Short mmCIF file of C-alpha atoms in Angstrom, two decimals:
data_model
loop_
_atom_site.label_atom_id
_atom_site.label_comp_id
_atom_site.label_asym_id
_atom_site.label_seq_id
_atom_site.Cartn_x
_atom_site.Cartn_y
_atom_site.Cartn_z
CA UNK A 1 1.69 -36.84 12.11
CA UNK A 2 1.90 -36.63 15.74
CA UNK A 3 1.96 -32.92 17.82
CA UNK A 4 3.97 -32.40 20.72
CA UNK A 5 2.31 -29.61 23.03
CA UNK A 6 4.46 -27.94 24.88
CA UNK A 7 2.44 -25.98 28.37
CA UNK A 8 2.77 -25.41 31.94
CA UNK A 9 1.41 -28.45 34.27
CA UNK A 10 -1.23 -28.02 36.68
CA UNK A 11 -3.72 -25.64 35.05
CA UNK A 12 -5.69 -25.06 31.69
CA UNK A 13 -4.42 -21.73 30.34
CA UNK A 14 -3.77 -20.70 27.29
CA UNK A 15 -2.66 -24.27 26.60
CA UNK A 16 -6.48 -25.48 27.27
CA UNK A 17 -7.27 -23.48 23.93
CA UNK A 18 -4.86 -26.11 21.56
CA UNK A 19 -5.69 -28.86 23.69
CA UNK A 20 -9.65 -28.47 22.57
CA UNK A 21 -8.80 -28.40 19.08
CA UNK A 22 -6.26 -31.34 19.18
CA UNK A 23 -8.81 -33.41 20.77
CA UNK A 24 -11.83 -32.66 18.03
CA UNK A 25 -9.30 -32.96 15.61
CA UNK A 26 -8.80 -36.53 17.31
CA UNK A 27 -5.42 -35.38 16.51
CA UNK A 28 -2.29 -37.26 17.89
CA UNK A 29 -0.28 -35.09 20.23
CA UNK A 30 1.64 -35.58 23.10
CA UNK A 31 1.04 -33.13 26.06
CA UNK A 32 5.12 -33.34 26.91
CA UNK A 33 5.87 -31.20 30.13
CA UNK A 34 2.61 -33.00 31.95
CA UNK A 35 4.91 -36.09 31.21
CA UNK A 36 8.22 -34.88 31.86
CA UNK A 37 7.62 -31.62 34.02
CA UNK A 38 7.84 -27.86 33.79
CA UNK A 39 11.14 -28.11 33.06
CA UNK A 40 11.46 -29.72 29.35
CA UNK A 41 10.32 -26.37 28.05
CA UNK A 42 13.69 -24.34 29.26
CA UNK A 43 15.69 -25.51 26.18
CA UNK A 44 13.45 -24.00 23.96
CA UNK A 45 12.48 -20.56 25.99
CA UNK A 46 16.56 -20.06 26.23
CA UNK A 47 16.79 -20.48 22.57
CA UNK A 48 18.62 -24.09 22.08
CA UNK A 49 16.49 -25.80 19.97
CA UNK A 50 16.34 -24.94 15.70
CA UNK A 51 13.32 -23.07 14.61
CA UNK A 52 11.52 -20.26 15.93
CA UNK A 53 11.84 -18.89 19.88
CA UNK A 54 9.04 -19.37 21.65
CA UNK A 55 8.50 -16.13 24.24
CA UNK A 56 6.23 -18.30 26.57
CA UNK A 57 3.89 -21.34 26.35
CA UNK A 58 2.47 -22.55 25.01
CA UNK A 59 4.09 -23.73 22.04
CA UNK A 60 3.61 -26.70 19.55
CA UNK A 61 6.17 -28.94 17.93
CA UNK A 62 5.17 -29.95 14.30
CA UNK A 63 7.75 -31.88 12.02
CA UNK A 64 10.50 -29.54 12.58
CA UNK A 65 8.17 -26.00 13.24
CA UNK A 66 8.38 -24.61 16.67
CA UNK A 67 4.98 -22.43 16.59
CA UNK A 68 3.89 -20.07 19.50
CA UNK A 69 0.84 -17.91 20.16
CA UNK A 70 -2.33 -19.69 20.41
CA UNK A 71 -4.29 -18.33 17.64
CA UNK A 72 -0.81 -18.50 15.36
CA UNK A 73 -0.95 -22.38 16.75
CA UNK A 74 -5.03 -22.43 15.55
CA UNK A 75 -4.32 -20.78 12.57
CA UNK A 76 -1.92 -23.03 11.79
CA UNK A 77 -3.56 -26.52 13.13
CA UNK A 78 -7.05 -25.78 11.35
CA UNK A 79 -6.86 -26.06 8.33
CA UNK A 80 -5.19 -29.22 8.38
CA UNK A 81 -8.25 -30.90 10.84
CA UNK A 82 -10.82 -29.24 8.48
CA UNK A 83 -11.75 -27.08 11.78
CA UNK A 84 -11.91 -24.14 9.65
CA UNK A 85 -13.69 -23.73 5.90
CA UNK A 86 -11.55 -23.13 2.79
CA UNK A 87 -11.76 -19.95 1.78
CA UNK A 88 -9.30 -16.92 2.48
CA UNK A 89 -11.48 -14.70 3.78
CA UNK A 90 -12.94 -17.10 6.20
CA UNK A 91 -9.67 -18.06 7.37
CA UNK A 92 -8.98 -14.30 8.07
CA UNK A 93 -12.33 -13.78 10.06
CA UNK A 94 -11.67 -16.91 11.85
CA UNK A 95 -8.41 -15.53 13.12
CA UNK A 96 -9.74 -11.97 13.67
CA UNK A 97 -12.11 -13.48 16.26
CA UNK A 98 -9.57 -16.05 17.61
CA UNK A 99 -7.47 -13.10 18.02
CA UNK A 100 -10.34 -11.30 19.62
CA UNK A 101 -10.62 -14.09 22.25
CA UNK A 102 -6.91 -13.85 23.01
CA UNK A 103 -7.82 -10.14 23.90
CA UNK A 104 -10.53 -11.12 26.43
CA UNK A 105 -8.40 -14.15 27.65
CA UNK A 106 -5.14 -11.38 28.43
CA UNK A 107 -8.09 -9.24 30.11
CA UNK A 108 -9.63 -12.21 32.54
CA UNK A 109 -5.99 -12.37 33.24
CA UNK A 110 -5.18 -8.93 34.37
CA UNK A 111 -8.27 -8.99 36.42
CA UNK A 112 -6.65 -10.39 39.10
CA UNK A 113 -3.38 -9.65 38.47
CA UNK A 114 -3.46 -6.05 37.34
CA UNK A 115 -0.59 -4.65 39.11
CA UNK A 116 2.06 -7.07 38.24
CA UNK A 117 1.80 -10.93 36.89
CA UNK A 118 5.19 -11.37 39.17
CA UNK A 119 3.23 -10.51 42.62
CA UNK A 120 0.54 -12.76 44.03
CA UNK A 121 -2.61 -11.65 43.77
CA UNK A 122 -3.16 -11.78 47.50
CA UNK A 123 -0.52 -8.61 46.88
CA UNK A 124 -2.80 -6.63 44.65
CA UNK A 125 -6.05 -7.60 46.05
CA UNK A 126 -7.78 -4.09 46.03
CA UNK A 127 -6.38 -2.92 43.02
CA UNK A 128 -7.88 -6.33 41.35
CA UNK A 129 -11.44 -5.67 42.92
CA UNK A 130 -11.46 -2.50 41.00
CA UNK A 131 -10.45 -3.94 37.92
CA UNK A 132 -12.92 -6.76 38.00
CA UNK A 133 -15.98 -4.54 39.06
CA UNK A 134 -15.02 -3.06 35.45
CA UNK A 135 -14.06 -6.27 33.77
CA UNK A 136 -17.81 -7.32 35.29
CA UNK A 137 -19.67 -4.32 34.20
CA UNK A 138 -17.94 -3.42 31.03
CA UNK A 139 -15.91 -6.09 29.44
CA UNK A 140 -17.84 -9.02 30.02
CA UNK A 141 -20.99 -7.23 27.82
CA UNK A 142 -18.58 -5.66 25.40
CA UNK A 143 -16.73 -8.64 24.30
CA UNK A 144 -19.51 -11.51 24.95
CA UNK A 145 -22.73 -8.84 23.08
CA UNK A 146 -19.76 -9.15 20.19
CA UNK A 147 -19.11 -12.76 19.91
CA UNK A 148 -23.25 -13.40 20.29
CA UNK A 149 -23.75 -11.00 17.50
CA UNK A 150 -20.96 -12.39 15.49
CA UNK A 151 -22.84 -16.09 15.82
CA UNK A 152 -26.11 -14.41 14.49
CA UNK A 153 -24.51 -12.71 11.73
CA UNK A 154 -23.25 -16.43 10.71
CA UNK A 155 -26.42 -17.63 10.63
CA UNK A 156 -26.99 -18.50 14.68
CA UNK A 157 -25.38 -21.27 15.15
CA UNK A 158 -21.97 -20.60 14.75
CA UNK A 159 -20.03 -17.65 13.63
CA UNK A 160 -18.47 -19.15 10.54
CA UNK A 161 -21.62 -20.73 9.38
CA UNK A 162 -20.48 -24.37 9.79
CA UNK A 163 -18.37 -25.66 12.73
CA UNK A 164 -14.88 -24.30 13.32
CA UNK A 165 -12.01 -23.90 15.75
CA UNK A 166 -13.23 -20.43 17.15
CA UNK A 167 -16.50 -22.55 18.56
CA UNK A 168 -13.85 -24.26 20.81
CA UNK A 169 -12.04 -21.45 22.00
CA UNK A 170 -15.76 -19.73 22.32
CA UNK A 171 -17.02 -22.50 24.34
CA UNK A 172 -13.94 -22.36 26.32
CA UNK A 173 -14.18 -18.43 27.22
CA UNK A 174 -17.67 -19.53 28.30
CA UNK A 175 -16.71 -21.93 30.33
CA UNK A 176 -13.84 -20.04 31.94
CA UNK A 177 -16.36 -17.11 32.74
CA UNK A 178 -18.80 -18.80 34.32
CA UNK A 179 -16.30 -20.57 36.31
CA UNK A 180 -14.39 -16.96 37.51
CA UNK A 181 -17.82 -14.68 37.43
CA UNK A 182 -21.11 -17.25 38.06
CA UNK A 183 -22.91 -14.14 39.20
CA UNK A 184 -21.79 -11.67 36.90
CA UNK A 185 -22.81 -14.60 34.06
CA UNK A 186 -25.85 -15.02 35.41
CA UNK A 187 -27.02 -11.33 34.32
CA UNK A 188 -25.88 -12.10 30.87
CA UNK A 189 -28.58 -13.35 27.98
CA UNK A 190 -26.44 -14.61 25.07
CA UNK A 191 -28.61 -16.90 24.17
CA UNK A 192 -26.80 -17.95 21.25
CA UNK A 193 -23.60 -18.21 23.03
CA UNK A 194 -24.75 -20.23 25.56
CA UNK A 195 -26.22 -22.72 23.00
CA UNK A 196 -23.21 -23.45 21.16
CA UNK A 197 -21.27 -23.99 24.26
CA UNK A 198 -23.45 -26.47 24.53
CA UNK A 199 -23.58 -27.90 21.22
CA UNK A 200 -19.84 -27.81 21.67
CA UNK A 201 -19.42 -29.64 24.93
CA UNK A 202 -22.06 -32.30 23.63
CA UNK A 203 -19.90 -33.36 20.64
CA UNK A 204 -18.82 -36.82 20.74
CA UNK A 205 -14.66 -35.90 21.14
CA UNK A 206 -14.51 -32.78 23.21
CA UNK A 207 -17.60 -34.76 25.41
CA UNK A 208 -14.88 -37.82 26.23
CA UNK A 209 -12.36 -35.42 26.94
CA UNK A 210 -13.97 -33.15 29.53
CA UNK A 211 -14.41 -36.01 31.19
CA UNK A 212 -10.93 -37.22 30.77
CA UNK A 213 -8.37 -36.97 33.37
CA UNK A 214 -6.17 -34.74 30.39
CA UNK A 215 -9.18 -31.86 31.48
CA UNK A 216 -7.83 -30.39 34.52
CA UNK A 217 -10.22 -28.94 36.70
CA UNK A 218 -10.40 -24.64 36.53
CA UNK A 219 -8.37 -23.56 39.76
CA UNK A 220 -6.86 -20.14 41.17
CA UNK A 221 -3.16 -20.56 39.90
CA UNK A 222 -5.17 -20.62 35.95
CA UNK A 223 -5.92 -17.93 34.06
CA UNK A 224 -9.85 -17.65 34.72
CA UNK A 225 -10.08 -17.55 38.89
CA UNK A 226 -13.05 -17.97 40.88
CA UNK A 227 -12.13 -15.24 43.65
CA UNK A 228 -15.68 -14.70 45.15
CA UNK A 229 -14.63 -11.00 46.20
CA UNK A 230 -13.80 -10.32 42.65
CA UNK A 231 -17.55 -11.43 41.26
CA UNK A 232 -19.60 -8.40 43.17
CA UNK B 1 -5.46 -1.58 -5.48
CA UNK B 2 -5.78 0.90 -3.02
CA UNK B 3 -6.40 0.48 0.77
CA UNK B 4 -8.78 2.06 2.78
CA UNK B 5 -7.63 2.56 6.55
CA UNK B 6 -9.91 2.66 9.80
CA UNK B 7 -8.37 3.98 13.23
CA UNK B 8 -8.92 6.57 15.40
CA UNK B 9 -8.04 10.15 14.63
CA UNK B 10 -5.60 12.07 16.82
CA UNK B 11 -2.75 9.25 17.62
CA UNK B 12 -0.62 7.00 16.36
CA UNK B 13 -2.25 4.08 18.89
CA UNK B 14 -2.58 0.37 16.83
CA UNK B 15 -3.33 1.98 13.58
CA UNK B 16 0.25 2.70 13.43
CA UNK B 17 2.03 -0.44 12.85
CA UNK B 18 -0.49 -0.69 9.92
CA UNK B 19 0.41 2.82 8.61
CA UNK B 20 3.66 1.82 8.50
CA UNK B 21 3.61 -1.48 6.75
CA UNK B 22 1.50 0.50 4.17
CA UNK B 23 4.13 3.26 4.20
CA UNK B 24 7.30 1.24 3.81
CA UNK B 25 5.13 -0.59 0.56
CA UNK B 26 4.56 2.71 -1.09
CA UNK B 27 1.23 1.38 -0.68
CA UNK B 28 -1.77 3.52 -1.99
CA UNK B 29 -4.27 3.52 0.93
CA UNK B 30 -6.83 6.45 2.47
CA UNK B 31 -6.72 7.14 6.36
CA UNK B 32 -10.18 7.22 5.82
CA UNK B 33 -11.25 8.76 9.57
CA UNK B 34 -8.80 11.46 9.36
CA UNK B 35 -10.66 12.77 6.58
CA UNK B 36 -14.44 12.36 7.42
CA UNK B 37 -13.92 11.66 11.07
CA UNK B 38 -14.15 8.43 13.36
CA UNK B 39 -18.02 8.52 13.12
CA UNK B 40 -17.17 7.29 9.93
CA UNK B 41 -16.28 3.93 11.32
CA UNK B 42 -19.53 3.44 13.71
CA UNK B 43 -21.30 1.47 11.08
CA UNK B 44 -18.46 -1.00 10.66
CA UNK B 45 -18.29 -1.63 14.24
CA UNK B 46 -22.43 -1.83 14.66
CA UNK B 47 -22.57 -4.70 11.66
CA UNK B 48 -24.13 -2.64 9.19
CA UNK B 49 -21.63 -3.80 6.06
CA UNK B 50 -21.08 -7.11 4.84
CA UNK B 51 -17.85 -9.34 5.69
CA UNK B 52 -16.47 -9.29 8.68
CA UNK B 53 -17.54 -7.77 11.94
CA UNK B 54 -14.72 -5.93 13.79
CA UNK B 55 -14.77 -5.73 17.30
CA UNK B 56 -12.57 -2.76 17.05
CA UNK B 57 -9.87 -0.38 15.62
CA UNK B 58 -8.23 -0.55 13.21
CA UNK B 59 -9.09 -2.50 10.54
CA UNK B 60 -8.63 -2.50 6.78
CA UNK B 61 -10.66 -2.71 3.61
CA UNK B 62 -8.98 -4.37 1.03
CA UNK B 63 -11.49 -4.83 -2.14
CA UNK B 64 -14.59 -7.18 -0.41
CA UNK B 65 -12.60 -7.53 2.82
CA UNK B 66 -12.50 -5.98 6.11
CA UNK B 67 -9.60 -7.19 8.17
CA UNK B 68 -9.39 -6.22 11.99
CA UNK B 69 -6.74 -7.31 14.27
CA UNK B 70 -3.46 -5.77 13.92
CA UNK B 71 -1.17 -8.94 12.97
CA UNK B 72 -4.21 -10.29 11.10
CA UNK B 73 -3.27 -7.30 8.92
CA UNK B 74 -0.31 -7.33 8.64
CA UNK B 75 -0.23 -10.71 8.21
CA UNK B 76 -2.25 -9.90 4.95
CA UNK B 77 -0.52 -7.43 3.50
CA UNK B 78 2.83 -8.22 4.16
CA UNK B 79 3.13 -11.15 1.67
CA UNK B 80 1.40 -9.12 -0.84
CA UNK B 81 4.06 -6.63 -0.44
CA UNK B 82 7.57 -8.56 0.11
CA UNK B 83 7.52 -7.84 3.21
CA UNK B 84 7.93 -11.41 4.64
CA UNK B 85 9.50 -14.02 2.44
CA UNK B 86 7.50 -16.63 0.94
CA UNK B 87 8.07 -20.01 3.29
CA UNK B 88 5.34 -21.28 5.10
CA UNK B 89 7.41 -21.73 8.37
CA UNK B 90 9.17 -18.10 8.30
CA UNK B 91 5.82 -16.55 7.69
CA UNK B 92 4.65 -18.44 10.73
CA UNK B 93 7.38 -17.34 12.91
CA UNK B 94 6.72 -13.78 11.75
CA UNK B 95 3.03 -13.81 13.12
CA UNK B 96 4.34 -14.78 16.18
CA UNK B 97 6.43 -12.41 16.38
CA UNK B 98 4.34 -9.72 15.49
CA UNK B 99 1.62 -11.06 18.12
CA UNK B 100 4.38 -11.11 21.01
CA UNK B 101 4.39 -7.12 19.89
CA UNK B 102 0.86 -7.06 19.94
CA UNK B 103 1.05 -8.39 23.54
CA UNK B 104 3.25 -5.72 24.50
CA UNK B 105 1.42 -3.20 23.33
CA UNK B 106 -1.24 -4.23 25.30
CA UNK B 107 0.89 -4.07 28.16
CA UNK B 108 2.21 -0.63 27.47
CA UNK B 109 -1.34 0.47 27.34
CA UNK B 110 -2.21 -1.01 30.60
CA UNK B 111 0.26 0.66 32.28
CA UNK B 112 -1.34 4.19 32.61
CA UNK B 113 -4.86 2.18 32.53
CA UNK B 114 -4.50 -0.64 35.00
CA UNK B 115 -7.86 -0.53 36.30
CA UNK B 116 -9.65 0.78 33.62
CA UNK B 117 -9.81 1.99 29.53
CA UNK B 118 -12.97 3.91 30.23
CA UNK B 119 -12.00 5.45 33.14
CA UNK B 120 -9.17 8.64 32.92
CA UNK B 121 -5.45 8.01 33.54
CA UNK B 122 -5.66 10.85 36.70
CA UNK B 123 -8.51 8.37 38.51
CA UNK B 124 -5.99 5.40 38.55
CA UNK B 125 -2.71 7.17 39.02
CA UNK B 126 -1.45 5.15 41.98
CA UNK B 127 -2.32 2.21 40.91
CA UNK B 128 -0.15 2.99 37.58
CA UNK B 129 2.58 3.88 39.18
CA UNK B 130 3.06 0.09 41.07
CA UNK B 131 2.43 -1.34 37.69
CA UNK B 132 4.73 1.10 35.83
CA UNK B 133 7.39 -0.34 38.17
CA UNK B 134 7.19 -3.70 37.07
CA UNK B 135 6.72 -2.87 33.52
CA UNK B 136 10.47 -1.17 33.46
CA UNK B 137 11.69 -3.05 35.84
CA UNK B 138 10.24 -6.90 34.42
CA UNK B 139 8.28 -6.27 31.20
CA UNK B 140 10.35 -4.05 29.37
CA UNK B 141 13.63 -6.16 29.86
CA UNK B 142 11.98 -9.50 29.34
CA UNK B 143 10.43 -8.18 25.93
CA UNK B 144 13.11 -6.23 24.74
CA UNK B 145 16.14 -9.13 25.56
CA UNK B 146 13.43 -11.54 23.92
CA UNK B 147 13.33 -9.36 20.97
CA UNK B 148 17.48 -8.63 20.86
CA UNK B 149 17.80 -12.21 21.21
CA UNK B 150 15.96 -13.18 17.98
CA UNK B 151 17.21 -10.41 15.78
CA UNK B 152 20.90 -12.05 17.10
CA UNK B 153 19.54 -15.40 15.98
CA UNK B 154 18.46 -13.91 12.46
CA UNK B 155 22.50 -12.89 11.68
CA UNK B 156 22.05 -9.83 13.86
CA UNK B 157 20.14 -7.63 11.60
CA UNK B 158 16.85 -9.06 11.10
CA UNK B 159 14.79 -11.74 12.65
CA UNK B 160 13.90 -13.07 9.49
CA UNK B 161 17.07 -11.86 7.93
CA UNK B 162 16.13 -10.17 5.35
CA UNK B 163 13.74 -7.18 5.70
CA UNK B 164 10.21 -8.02 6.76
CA UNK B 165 7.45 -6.27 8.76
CA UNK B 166 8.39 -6.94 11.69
CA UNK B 167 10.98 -4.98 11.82
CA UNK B 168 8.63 -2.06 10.88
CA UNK B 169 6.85 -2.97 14.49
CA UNK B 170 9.21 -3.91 16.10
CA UNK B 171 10.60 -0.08 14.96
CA UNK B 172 7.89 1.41 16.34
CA UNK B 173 8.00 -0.39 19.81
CA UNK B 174 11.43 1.03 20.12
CA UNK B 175 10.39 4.56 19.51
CA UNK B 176 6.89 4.22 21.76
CA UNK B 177 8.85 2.89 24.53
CA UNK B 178 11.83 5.43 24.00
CA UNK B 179 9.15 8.46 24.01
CA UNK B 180 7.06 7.18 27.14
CA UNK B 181 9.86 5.60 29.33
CA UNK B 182 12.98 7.63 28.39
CA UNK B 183 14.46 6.99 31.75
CA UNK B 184 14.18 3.18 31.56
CA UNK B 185 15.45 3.05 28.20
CA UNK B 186 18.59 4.41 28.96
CA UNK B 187 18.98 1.60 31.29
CA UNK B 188 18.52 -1.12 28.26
CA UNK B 189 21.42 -1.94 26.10
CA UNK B 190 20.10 -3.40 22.82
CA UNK B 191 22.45 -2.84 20.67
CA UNK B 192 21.29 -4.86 17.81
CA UNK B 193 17.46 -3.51 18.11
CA UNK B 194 18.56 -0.24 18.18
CA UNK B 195 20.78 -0.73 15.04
CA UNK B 196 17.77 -2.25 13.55
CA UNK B 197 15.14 0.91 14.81
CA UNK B 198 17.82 3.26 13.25
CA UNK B 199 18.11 1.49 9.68
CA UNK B 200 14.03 1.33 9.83
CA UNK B 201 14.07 4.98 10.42
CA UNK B 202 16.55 5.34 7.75
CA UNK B 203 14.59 3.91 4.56
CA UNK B 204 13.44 6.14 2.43
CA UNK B 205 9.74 5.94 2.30
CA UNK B 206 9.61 5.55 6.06
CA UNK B 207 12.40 8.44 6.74
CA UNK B 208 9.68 10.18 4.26
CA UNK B 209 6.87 9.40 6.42
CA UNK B 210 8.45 10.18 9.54
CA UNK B 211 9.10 13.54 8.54
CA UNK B 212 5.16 14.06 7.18
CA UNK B 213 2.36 15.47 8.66
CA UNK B 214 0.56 12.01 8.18
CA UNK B 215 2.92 10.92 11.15
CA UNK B 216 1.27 11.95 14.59
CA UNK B 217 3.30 12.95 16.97
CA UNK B 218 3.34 10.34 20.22
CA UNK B 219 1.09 12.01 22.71
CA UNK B 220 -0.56 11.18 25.84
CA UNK B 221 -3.80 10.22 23.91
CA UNK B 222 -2.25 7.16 22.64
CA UNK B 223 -0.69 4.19 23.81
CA UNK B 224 2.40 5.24 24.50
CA UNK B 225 2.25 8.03 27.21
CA UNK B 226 4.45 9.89 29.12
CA UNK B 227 4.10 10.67 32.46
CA UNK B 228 7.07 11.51 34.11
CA UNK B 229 5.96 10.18 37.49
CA UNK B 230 5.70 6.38 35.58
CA UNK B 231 9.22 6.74 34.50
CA UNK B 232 10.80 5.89 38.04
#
């Protein structure tokens, strides 16, 4: 079974959260607009292709599913890569915190675009500075205090008790924060946190890919932006 | 089995789209705040029960379970209702659909709080009223046609063509947006969503709800506001 990923060329994303698991998973995929441009996702965003509609990227092509929505995509990918454990109510916890880093990930977004996504944020630069001084202050502690405290209440070392997909995406909200906010990270403890990113960026599959050429480098046209003014 | 429901007192907000998946089941369930108030959900949200940890309102108890996330709920309950049909794919497509409403929501919340949740609407009026511009004039239409355009792909009166959940949310979206942005809705033509809102409306146990006192009236406590001056 071979994947075809379907994302927008040139930055990480939302994308970047699939991506991690496909490469633990040593999963075959196919990364198909970085091969054949922006454009080969049109068809399916104007509603040609069978299946579901996709509203945006990314989406993934499986057999003949068309599956949008990055923790739907997880949700669906783990338990086939044994990235998640068996039971149901793991599964549902699993996606309740996936789901809870698609909240943070829409939030790092808005930070510096929180007038419009449409307007460059050179357009909405003071309304973004007040957004991120409360993103900094607020947000950051609320969501990250959570997601430590969930990995002690799973024993602390990962929230699920044995390895799953929400270390990836936890390691890559990590990384993505520390990128946009250095500073503001630097007043945060999480010592757990900060240990399974680690753990998580040392195993053997995710290691070879983050040194890859398929890891794009964070930049300012991704979702998590390293805008100096906006990190206090 | 009965349900036990968590969300904030006072307004319809996210709890609703769970109120009325349980309504539309005839399901038994307690709004358990509204009867011993929302300190009743503090020691939920500070870890002090087993299972899962929410990060936030609403979430359900189901036997053993606590379920947070909005889709994550719904995606639970729905099949245990019929209120999605039983293939694997269609139940896939429904999540996604369901989280492309959760993303809206989002949005429609961040309208009258751009800058902040914790700060009050009046402290980031003008800052709302450049992103209530794009959100009629951008946001709305992009959801809304997305939306029209897969109930037209479902035979034009369902997305999954036969009843399902969604269309419960995607109910509720029509009458949030129609109470906060009656202006801009006037503008939209929809015919096939607002065939499917008025059918919603129209089944019994939700006509029956509608017309209860468990149904809050929209106010501008909850996520849907309006403010005249956002309405263009």
């Amino acid at each position: 079974m071979s994947y075809q990923l379907y994302y927008w060329t040139g930055i990480q994303g939302r994308g970047e959260f699939v991506r991690l698991c496909l490469e633990d998973a040593g999963a075959a995929y196919t990364d198909v607009a970085r091969i054949e441009g922006d454009d080969v996702m049109t068809p399916f965003l104007e509603g040609e292709h069978a299946g579901a509609l996709p509203f945006a990227p990314p989406f993934l092509v499986s057999g003949r599913l068309v599956i949008a929505q990055v923790a739907n995509i997880l949700h669906y990918l783990a338990p086939r890569h044994d990235l998640v454990p068996d039971s149901e109510s793991t599964r549902i916890y699993a996606h309740q915190l996936e789901l809870t880093i698609t909240d943070l990930v829409a939030e790092a977004h808005d930070v510096h675009h929180p007038v419009a996504g449409s307007l460059y944020y050179e357009d909405q630069r003071e309304e973004a500075k007040k957004r991120a001084k409360d993103f900094r202050e607020s947000r950051i502690p609320k969501f990250l205090d959570y997601f430590e405290k969930a990995v002690e209440r799973g024993g602390g070392r990962y929230p699920l008790r044995s390895h799953s997909y929400v270390d990836l995406s936890l390691f890559q909200i990590m990384a993505g924060l520390e990128y946009a906010f250095p500073k503001a990270m630097k007043k945060q403890k999480l010592p757990l946190l900060r240990d399974l990113a680690k753990r998580v960026a040392d195993r053997p599959n995710i290691a070879a890919y983050l040194t890859s050429e398929r890891r794009v480098p964070f930049n300012t046209n991704g979702i998590f932006r390293h805008y100096p003014e906006l990190d206090g």
